[in-house]
Short mmCIF file of C-alpha atoms in Angstrom, two decimals:
data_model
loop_
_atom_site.label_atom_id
_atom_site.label_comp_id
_atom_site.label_asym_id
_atom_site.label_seq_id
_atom_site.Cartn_x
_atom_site.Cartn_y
_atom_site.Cartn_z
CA UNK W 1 39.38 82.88 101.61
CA UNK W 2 42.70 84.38 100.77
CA UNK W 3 43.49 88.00 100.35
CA UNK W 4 43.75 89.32 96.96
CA UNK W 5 47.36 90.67 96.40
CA UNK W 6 47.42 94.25 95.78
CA UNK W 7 48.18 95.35 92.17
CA UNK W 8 51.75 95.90 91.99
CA UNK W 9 52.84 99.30 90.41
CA UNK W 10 54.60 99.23 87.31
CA UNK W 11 58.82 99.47 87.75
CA UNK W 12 58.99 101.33 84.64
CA UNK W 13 57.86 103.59 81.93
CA UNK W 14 54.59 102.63 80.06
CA UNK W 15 54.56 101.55 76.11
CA UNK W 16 51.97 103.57 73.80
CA UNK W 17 50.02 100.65 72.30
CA UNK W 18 51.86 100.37 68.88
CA UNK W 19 54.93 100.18 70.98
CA UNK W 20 54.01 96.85 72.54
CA UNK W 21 55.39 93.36 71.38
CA UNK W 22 53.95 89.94 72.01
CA UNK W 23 54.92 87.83 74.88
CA UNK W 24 53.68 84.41 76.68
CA UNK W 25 49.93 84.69 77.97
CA UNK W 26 51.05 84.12 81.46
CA UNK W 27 54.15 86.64 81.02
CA UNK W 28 54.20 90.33 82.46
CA UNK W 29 52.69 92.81 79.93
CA UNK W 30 55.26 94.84 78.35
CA UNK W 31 53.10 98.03 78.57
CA UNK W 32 54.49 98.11 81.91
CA UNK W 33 51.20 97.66 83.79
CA UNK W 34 52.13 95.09 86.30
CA UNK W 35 49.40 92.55 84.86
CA UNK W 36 49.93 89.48 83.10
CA UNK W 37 49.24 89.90 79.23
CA UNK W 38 46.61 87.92 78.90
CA UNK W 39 45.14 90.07 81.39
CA UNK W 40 45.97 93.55 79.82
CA UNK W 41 46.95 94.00 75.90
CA UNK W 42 46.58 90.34 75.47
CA UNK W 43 43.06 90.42 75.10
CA UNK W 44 42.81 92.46 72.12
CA UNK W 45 45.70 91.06 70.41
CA UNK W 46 43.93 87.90 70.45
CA UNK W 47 40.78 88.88 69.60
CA UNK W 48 42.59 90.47 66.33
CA UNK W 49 43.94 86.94 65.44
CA UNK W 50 41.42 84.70 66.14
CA UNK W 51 38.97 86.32 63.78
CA UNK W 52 38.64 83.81 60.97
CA UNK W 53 39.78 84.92 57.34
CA UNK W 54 37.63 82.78 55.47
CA UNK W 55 39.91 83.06 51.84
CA UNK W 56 43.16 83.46 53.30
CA UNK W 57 44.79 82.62 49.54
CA UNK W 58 42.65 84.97 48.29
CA UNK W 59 44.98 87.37 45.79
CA UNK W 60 47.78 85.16 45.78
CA UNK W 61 48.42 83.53 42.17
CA UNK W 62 47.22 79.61 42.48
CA UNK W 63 44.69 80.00 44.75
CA UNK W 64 43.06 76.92 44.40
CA UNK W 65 45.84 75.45 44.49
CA UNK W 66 47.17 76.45 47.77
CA UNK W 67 43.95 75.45 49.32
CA UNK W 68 44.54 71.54 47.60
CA UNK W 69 48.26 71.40 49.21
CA UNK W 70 46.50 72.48 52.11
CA UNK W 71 43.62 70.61 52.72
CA UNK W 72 43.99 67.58 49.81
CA UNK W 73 47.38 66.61 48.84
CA UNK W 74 49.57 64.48 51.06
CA UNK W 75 53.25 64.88 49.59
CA UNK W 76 53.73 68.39 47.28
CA UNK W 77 56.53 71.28 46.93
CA UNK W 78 56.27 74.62 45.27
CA UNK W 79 59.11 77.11 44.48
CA UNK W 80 58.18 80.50 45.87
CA UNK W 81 59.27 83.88 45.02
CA UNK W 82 59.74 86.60 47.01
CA UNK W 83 58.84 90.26 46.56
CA UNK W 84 62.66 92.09 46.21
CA UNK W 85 64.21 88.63 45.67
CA UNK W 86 66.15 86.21 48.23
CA UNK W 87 68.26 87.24 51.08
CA UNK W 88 71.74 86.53 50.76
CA UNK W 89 72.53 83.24 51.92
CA UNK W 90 69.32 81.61 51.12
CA UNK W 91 69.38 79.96 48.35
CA UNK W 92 66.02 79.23 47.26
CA UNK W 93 62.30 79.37 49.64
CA UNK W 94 60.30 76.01 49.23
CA UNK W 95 56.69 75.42 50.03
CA UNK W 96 56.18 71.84 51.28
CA UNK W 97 52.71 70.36 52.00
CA UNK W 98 54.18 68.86 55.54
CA UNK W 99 57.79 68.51 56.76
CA UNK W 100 59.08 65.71 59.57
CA UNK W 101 58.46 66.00 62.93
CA UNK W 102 55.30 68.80 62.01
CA UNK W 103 58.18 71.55 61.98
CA UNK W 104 56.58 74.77 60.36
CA UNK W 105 59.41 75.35 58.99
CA UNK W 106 63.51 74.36 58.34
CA UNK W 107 66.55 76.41 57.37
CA UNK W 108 68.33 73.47 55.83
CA UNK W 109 71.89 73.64 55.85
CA UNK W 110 72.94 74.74 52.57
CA UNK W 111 70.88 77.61 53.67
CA UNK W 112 67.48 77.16 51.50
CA UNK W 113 64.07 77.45 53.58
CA UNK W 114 61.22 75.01 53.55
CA UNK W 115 57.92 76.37 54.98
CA UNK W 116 55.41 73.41 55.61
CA UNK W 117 51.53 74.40 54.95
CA UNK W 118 49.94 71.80 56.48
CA UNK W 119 50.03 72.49 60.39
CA UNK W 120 47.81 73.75 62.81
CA UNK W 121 48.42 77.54 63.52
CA UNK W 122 47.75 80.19 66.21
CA UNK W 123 45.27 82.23 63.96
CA UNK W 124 42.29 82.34 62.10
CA UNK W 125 44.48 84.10 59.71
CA UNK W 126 46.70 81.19 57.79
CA UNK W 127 48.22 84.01 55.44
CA UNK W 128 49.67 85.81 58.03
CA UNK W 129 50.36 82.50 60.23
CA UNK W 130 52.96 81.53 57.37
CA UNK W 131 54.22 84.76 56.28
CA UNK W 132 55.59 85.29 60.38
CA UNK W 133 57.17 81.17 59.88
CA UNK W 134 58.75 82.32 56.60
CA UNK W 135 60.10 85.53 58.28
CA UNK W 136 61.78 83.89 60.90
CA UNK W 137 62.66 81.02 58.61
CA UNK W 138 64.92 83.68 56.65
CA UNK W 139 66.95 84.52 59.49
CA UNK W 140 67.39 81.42 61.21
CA UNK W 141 70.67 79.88 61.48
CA UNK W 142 71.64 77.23 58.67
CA UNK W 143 70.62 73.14 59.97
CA UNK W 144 67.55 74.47 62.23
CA UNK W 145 63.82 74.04 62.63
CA UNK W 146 61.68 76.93 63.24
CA UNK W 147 59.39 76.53 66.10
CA UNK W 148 55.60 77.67 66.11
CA UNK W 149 54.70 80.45 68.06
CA UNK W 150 51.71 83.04 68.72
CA UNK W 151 51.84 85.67 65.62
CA UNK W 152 51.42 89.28 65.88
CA UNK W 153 48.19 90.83 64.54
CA UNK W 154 49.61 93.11 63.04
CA UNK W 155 52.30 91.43 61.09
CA UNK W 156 52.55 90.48 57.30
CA UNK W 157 50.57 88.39 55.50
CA UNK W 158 51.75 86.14 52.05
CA UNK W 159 49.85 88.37 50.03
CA UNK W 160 52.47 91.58 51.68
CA UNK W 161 55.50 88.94 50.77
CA UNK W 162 55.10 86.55 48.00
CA UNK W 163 55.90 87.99 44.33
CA UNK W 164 52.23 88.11 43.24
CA UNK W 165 53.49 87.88 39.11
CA UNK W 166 55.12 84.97 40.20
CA UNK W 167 54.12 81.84 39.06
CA UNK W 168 52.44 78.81 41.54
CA UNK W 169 53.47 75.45 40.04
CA UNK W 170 52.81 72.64 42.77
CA UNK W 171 55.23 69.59 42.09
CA UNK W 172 53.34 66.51 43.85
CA UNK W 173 55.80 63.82 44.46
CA UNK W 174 55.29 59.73 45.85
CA UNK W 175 56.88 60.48 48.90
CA UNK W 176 58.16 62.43 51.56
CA UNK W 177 61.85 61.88 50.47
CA UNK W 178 62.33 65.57 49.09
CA UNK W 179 62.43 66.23 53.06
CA UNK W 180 66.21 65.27 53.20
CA UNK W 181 68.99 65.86 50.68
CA UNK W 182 70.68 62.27 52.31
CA UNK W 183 68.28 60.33 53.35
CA UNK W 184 70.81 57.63 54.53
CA UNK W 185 72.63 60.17 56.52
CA UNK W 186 69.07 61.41 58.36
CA UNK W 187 69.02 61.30 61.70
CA UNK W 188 66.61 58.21 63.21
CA UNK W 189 63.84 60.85 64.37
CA UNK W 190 63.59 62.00 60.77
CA UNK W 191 63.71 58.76 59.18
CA UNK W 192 60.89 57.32 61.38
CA UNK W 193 58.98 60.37 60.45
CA UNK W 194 59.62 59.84 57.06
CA UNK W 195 58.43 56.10 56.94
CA UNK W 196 55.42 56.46 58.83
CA UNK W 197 54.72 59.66 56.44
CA UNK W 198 55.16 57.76 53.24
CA UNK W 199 53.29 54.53 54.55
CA UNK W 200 50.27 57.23 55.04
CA UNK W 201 50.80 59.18 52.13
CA UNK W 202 47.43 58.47 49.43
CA UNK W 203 48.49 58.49 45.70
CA UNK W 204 48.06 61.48 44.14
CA UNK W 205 48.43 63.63 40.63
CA UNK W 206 47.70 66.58 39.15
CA UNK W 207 45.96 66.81 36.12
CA UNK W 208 47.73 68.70 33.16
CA UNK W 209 44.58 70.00 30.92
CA UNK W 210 42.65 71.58 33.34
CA UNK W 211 43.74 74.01 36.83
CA UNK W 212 43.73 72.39 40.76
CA UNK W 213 42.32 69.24 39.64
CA UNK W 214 43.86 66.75 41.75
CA UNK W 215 43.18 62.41 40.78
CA UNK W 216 43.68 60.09 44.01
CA UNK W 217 43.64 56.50 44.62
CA UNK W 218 42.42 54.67 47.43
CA UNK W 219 41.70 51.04 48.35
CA UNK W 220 38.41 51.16 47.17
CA UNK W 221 37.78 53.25 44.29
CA UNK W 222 39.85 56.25 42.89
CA UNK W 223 38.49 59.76 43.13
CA UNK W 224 39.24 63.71 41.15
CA UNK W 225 39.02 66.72 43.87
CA UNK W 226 38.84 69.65 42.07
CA UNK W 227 39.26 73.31 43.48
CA UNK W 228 37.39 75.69 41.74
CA UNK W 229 37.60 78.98 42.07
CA UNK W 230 34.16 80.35 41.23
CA UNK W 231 31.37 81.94 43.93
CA UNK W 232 29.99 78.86 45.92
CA UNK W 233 26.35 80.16 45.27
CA UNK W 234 27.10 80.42 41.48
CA UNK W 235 29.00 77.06 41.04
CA UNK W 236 26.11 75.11 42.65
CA UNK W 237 23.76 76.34 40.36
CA UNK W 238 26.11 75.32 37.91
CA UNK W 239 26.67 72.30 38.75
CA UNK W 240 22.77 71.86 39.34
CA UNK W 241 22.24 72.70 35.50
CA UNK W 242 24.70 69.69 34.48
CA UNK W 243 23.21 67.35 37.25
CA UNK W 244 19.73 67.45 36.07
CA UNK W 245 20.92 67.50 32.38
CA UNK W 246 23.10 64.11 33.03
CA UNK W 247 26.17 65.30 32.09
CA UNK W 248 27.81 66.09 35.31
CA UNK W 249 29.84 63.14 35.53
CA UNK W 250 33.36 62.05 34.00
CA UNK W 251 32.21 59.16 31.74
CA UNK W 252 31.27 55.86 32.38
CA UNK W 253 30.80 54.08 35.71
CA UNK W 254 31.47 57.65 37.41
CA UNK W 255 29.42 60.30 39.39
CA UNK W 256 29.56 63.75 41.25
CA UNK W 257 29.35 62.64 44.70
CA UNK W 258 29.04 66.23 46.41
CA UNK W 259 31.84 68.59 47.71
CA UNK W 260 33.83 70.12 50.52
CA UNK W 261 33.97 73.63 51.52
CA UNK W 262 38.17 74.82 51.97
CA UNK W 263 39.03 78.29 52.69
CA UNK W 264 36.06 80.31 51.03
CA UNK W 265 36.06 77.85 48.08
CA UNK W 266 34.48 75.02 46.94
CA UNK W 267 35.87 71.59 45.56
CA UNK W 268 33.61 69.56 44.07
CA UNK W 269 34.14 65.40 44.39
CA UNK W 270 33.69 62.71 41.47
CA UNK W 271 33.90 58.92 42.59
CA UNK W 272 35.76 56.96 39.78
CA UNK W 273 35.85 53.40 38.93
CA UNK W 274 39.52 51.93 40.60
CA UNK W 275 40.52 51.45 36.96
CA UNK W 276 40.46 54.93 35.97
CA UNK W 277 43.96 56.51 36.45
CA UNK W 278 44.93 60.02 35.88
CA UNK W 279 45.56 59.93 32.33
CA UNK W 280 41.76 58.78 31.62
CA UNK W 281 40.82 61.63 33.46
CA UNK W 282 42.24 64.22 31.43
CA UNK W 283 39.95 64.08 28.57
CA UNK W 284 36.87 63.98 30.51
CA UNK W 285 38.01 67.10 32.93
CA UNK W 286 38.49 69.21 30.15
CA UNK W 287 35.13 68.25 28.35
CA UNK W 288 33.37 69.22 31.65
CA UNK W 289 35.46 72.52 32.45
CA UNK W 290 33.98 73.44 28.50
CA UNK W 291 30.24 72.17 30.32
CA UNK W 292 30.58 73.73 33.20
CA UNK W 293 31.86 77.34 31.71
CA UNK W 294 28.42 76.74 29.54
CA UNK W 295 26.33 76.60 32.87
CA UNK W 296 28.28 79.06 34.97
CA UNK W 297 27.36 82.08 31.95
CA UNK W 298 24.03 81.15 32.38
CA UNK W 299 21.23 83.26 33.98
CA UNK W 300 18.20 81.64 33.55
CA UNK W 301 15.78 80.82 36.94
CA UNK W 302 16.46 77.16 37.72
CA UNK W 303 14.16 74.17 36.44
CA UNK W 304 12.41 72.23 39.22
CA UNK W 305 14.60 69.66 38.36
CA UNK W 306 17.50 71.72 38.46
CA UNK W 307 16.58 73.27 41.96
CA UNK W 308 16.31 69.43 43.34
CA UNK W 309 19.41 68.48 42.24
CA UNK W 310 20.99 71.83 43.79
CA UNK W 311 19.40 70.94 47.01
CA UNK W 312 20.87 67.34 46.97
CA UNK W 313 24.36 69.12 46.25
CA UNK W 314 23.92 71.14 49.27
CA UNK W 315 23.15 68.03 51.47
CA UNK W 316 26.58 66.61 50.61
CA UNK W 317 28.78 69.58 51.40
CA UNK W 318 31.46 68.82 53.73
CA UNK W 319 33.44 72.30 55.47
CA UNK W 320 36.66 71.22 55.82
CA UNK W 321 37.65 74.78 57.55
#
């Protein structure tokens, strides 16, 4: 068996605890301790950001609709605000559903940021995940991607960023061409991405009359995915009132299916007939949001029929994180 090497004695003045950045797992600490970081303050900066933030758009303005360009919408853009304003030279600050290539982010070169909200991050804390992109974003140079790395624990969130006054207005577009200013001058990595992106992308609106209520179409039958904002417990009772009363649905030949779970809220699902576009959902939506606002005041003990409709909501909950 081999010998254990002895610990090696640290070359150089010791960091207080606050003092100490982030580095590579396998990378010396910086504390000065001789160990790798993983080893030594490693381990409690990753407890910190592993620990899941279950609404991590909770406080930001368009809530539910952060968590339907997160988890729902293929192609989308928002214009973001910034607490203080923009930093010289950037132009504007662009939330995209996904960018090519899975970049988290790109300083294009006119100088305007685009911070993608789709990918996978090194957190449980998505918030603070894409407030350290968007930081770095702001001072990269002009024409480059930002890379994803391991965030600080202790670093912003959106919420300590964004312009919380500011209004959330999600764009949804076709396509993935809002990616590139020149899309016949792209370069052939980001045109591949871009075809294979819009061959995938599902077609998608957002309704007008009522909020983060999001038609889609699909081969087989169209569906609305709607974010709602209320408490899950609350909204399923809800939801259980209209159920057993038969007026849950949007009309004719359509029927709530069940719901997922996204980021501490719920969305419930309706299955529509393939004929149904967006436009014939508008009228029905808002007749239901007056329903459901009806149901949700309501304090009354559940019905027996009530409580076994509730129960067959629960059974088709999907968590989607």
């Amino acid at each position: 068996m081999a010998k254990k090497r002895p610990q090696t004695k640290a070359g150089k003045q010791q960091l207080k605890d606050g003092e100490i950045p982030v580095v590579g797992a396998r990378e010396p600490c910086p504390c000065g301790s001789g160990r790798r970081y993983k080893a030594c303050h490693g381990r409690a900066a990753a407890h910190a950001v592993t620990e899941l933030v279950h609404r991590p758009f909770e406080g930001l303005a368009g809530e539910c609709d952060w968590v339907a360009l997160r988890e729902l919408v293929p192609a989308a853009t928002v214009e973001l605000t910034l607490k203080g304003g923009l930093p010289e030279g950037v132009p504007s600050v662009t939330l995209a559903t996904v960018l090519p290539m899975a970049w988290p982010a790109l300083r294009r070169d006119d100088g305007s940021v685009l911070l993608a909200l789709q990918n996978d991050t090194s957190s449980g804390d998505l918030s603070r995940d894409l407030a350290d992109t968007l930081q770095r974003a702001l001072a990269a140079e002009p024409g480059s991607p930002v890379a994803a790395r391991r965030v600080p624990a202790d670093g912003p969130r959106l919420q300590d960023v964004l312009d919380p006054e500011a209004a959330f207005e999600p764009a949804v577009h076709s396509g993935f061409e809002f990616w590139v200013p020149d899309a016949e001058n792209a370069t052939p990595e980001v045109s591949a991405s871009l075809e294979r992106a819009n061959e995938a992308a599902i077609p998608t609106v957002l309704l007008s009359g009522v909020d983060a209520a999001y038609w889609c179409e699909t081969p087989e039958k169209n569906h609305l995915r709607w974010v709602m904002p209320h408490a899950e417990e609350q909204l399923l009772d809800a939801l259980a009132r209209l159920h057993a009363a038969g007026t849950s649905s949007l009309g004719e030949g359509t029927r709530l299916v069940g719901s997922f779970r996204a980021h501490g809220l719920m969305v419930p699902v309706w299955d529509l007939p393939s004929a149904m576009g967006a436009e014939e959902c508008e009228k029905p939506a808002a007749e239901l949001a007056e329903r459901l606002a009806k149901a949700l005041a309501s304090d009354a003990p559940l019905t027996p029929e009530e409580r076994r409709a509730r129960g067959g909501l629960t059974n088709r909950q999907v968590t989607l994180s």
